[in-house]
Short mmCIF file of C-alpha atoms and ligand atoms in Angstrom, two decimals:
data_model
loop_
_atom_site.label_atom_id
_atom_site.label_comp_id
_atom_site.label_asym_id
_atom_site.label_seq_id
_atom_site.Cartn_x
_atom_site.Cartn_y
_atom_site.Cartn_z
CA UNK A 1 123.15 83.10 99.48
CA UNK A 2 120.58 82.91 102.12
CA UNK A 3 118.84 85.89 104.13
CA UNK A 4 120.41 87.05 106.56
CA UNK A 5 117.99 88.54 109.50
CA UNK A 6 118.35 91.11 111.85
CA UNK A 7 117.38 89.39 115.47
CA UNK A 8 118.12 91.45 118.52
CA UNK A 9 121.16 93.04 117.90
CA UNK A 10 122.63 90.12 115.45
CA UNK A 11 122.42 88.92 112.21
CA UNK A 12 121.11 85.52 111.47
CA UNK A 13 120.23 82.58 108.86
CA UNK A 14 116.84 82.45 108.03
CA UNK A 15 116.38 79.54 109.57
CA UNK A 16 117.83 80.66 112.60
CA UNK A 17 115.31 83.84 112.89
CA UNK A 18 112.16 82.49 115.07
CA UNK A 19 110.39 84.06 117.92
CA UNK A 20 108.87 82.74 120.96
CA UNK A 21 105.38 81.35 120.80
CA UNK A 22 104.38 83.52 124.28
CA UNK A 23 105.74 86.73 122.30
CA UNK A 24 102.84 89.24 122.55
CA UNK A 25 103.11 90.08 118.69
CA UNK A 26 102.17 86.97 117.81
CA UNK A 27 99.45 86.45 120.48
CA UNK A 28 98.16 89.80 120.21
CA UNK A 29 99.14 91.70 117.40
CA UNK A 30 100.92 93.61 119.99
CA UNK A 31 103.58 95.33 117.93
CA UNK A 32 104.51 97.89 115.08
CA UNK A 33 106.24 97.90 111.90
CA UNK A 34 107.36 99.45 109.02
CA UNK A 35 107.85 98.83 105.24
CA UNK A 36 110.72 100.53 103.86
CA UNK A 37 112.17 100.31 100.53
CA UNK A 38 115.97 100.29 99.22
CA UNK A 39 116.67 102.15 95.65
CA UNK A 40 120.32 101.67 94.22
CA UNK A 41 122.06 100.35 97.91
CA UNK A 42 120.38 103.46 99.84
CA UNK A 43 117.40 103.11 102.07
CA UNK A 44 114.86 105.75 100.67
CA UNK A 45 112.93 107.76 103.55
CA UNK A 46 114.70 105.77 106.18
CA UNK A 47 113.96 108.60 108.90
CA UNK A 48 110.59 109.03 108.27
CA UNK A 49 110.16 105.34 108.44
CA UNK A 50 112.18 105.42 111.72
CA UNK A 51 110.53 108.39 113.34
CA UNK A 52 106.66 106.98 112.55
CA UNK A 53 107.82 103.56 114.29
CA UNK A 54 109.06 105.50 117.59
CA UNK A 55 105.68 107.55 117.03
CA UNK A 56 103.40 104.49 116.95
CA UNK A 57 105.19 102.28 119.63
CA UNK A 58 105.43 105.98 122.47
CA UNK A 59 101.42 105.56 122.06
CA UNK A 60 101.60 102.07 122.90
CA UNK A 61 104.04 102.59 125.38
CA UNK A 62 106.35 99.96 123.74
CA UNK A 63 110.03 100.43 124.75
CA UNK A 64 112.34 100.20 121.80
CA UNK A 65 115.50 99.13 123.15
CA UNK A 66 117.61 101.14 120.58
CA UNK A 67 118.18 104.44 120.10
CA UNK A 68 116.54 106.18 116.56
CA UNK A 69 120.21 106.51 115.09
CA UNK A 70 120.89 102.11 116.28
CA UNK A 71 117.58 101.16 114.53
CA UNK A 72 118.96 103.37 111.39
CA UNK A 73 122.09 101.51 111.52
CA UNK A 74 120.56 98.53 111.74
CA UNK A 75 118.37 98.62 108.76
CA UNK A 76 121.26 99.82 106.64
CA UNK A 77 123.40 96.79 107.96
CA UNK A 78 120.66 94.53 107.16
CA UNK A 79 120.81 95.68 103.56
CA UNK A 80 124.44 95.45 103.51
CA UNK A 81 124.43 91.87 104.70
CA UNK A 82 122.34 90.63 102.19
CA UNK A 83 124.20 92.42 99.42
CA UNK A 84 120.70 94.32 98.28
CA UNK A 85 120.94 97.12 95.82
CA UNK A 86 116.65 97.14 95.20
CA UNK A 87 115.08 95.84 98.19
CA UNK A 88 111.97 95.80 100.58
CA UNK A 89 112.69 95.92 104.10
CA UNK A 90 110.39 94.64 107.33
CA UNK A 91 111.22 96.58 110.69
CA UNK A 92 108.94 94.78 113.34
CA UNK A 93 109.23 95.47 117.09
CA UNK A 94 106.70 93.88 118.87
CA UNK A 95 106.46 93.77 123.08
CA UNK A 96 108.39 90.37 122.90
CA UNK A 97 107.75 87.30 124.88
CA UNK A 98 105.32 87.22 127.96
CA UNK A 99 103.01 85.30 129.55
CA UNK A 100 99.35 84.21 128.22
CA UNK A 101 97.60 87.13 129.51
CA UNK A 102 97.53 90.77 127.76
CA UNK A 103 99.20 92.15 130.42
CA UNK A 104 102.37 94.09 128.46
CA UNK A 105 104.51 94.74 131.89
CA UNK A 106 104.60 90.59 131.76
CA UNK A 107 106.93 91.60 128.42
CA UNK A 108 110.15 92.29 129.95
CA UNK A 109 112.31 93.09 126.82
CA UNK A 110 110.88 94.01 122.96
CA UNK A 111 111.55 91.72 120.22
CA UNK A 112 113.26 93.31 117.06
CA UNK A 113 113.55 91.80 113.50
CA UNK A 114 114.78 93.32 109.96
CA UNK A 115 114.15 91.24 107.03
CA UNK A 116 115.13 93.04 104.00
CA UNK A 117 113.84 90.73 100.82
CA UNK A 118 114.51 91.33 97.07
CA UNK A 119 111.30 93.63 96.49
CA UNK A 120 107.90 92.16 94.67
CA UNK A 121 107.17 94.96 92.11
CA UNK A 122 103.54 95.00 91.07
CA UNK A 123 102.72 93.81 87.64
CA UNK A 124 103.65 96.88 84.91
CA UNK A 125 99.89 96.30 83.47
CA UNK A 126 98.51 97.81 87.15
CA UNK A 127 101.07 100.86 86.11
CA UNK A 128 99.92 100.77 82.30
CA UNK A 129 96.38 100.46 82.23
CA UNK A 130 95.14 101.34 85.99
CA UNK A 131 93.77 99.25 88.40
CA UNK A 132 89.67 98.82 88.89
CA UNK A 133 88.86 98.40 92.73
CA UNK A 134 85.63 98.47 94.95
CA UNK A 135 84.96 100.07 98.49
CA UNK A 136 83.99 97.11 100.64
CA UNK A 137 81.64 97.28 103.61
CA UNK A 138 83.55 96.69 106.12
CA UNK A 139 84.83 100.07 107.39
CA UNK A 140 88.10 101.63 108.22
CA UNK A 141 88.77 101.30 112.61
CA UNK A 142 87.75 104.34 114.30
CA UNK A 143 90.66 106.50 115.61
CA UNK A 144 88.86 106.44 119.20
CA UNK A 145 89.47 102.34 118.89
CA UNK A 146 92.74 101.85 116.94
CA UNK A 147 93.46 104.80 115.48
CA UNK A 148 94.79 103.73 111.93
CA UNK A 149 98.01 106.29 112.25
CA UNK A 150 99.17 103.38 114.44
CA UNK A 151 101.22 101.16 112.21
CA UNK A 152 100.50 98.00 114.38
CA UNK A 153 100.76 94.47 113.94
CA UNK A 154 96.93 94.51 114.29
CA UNK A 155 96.08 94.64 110.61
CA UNK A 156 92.63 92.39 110.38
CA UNK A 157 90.98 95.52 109.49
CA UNK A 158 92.83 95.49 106.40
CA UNK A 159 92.48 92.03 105.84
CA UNK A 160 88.68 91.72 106.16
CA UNK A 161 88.38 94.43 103.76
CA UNK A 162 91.37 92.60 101.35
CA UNK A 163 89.27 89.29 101.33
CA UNK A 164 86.28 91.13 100.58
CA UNK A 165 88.12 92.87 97.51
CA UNK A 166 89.45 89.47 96.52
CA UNK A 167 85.67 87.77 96.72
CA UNK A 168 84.79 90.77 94.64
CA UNK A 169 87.54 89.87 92.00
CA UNK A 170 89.56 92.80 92.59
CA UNK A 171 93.03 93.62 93.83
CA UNK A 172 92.20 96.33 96.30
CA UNK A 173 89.81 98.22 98.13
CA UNK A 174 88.51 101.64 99.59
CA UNK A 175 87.37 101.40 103.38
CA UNK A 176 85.02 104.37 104.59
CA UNK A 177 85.09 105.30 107.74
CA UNK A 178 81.35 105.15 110.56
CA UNK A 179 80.59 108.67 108.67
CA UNK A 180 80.67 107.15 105.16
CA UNK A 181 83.81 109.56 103.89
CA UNK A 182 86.59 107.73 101.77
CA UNK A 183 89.80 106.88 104.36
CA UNK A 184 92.15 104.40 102.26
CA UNK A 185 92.85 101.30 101.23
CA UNK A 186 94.27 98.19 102.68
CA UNK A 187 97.84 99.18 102.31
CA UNK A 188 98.12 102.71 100.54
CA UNK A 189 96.95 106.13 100.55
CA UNK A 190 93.97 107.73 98.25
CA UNK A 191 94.06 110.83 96.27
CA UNK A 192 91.93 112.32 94.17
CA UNK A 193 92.26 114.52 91.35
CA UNK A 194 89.71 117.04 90.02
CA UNK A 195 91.01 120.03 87.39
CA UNK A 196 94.61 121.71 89.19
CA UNK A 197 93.26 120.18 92.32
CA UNK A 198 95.02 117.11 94.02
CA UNK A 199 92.99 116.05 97.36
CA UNK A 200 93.36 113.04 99.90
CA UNK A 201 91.80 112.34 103.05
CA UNK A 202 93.24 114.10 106.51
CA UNK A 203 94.81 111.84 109.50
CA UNK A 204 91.40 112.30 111.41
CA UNK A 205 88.88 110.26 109.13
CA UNK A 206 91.09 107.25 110.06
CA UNK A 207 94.53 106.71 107.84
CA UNK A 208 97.79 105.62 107.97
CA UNK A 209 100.08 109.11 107.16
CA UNK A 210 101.93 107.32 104.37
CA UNK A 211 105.45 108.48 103.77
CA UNK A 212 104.58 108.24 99.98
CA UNK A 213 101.59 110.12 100.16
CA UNK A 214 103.80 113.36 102.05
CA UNK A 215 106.34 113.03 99.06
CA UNK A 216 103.31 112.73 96.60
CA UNK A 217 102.00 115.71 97.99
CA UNK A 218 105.70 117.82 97.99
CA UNK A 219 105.66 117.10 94.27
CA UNK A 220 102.30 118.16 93.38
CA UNK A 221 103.05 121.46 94.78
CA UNK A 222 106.18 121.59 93.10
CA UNK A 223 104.26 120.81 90.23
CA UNK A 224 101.87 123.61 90.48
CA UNK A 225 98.70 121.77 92.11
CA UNK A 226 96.67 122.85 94.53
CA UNK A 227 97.30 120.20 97.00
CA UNK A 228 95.15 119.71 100.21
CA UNK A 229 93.56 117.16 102.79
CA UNK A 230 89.57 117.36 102.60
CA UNK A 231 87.09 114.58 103.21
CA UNK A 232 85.69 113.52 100.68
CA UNK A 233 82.14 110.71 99.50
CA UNK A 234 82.53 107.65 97.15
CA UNK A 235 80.53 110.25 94.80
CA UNK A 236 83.48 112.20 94.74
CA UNK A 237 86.00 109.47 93.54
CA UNK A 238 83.40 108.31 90.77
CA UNK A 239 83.29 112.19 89.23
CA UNK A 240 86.96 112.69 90.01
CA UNK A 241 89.25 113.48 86.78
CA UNK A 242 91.92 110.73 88.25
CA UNK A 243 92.64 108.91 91.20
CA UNK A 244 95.43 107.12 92.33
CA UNK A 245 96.92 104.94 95.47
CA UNK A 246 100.33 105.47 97.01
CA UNK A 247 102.86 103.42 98.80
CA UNK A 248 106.26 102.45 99.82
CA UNK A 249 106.22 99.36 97.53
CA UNK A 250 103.48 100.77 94.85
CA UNK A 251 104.95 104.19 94.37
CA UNK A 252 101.67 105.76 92.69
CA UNK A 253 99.44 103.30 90.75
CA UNK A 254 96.37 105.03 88.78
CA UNK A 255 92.61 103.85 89.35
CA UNK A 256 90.68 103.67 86.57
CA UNK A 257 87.23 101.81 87.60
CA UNK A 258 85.58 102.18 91.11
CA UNK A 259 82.41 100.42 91.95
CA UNK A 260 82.59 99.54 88.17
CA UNK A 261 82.03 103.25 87.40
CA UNK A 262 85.26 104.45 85.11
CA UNK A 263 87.17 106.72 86.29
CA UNK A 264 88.01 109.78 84.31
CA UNK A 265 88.54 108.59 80.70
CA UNK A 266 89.03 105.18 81.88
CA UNK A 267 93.05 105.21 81.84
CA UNK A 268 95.88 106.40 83.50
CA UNK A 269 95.63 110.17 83.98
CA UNK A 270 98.33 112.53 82.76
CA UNK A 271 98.59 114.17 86.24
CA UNK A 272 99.34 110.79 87.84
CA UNK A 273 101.50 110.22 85.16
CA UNK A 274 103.56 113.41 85.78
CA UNK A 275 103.78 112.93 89.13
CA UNK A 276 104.72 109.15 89.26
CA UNK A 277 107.70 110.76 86.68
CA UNK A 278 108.61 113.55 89.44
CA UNK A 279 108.55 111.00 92.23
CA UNK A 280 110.98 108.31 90.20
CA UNK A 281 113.17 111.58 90.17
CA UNK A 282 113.41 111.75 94.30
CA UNK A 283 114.16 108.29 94.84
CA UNK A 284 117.81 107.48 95.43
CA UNK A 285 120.10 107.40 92.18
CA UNK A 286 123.93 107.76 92.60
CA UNK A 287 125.48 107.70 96.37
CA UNK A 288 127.79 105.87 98.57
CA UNK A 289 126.13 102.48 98.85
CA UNK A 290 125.11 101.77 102.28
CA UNK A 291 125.19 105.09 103.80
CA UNK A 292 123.42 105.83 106.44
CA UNK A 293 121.72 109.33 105.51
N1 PMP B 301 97.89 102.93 104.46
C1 PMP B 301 98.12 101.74 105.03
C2 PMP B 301 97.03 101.08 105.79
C3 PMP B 301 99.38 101.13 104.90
O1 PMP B 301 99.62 99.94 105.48
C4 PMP B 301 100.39 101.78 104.17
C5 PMP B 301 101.77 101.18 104.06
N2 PMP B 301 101.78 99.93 103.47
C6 PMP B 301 100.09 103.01 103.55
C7 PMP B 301 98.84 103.56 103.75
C8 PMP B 301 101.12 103.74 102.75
O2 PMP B 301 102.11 104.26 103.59
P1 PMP B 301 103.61 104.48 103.09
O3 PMP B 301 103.53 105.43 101.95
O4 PMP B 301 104.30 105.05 104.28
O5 PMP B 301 104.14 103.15 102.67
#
């Protein structure tokens, strides 16, 4: 069975899901997005995902032409078209088509699109051994220019620092921000942890607020850590007991090398073990598939 793809209100063949060449998301990464995951036919976090898309695109003044509770609807029929149970799910909404200049009033009506794919798991290994990553020099946007809580289209940031990881022979890597303190990676969260401690950057140092990393924290208080937002040096993550990444699509994956400094004893750390167990626990088991809840 092919995709099926939400496009403005309908659902289409792949082939049949293309955008204009003048639409401003293409010309100028004018747009948001989320990734959002599916566990067992239920969408997991779907109003978080839903209420930091409205958040981003009221900033850029991007219309959404659908109400939160449509958009909701729509990612869940997306899923249910394509018969998903375990999925990964694209929301875009970018200004739509306009004209070649940046003007966004030239946009008269937002383009939406859902793709919701069978999801690419990362390799067990990354989950079984940790992963070794560098901090790259090119450094995380400043808040005051695109303030990385935005979850644009615009993601070259992220890429420059991706292709440097990748030239260094590594999967990922840690962007500082102008004051040299630790932000996040290209596409998840940081957190470090240090005895009963569990610390990741705050919103201001330049971040995305990952979804993850709220649930992440939720547990670790549950569990009995003293959770907090601090800034934080590279020095910090090299003496750091364990540190770990989180995401929608990488759930919690353990660091064991930084800089090519080991991390820790050099393997996954029992804390990030516990809580990767705790956080399999809150992801959707049993339920009426398809529900929108
Ligand atoms: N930071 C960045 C830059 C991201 O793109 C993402 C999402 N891929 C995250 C952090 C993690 O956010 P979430 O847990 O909401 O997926």
């Amino acid at each position: 069975m092919s995709l099926k793809i939400y496009l403005n209100g309908k659902l289409v063949e792949k082939d049949q899901a293309v955008v204009s060449v003048f639409d401003h998301g293409l010309l100028y990464g004018d747009g948001v997005f989320e990734g959002i995951r599916a566990y067992n036919c239920s969408v997991f976090k779907l109003k978080e995902h839903i209420e930091r898309l409205y958040e981003s695109a009221h900033t850029l003044m991007l219309e959404i032409p659908l109400s939160k509770a449509e958009m909701e609807n729509a990612v869940v029929d997306t899923l249910k078209a394509n018969q998903l149970k375990d999925a990964y799910i694209r929301l875009v909404v970018t200004r739509g088509p306009g004209d070649l200049g940046l003007d966004p009033r030239k946009c008269s009506r937002a383009t939406i699109f859902i793709i919701a794919d069978k999801i690419a798991l990362y390799p067990k290994e990354f989950y079984e051994k940790g992963l070794a990553i560098v901090t790259v020099p090119t450094i995380r946007n400043h808040p005051e220019a695109l303030n990385p809580q935005l979850k644009t289209l615009n993601y070259l940031n992220n890429i420059l620092a991706k292709i440097e990881a990748i030239n260094a022979g590594v999967q990922e890597a840690i962007l500082l921000n102008a004051q040299g303190y630790v932000t996040e990676c290209t596409g998840e969260n940081i957190f470090l942890v240090r005895g009963k401690e569990l610390i990741t950057p705050p919103p201001y140092v330049g971040i995305l607020k990952g979804i993850t990393r709220d649930t992440v924290m939720t547990i670790g208080r549950r569990l009995g850590l003293s959770v907090r937002e601090d800034i934080f040096t590279r020095h910090d993550l090299y003496i750091a007991d364990e540190v770990f990444l989180t995401g929608t699509a990488a759930e919690i994956v353990p660091i064991v090398k930084i800089d090519n400094r080991q991390i820790g004893k050099g393997v996954p750390g029992t804390t990030t073990g516990q809580l990767l167990a705790e956080f399999h626990k809150v992801t959707p088991k049993d339920g009426t598939p398809y529900e929108v809840n």
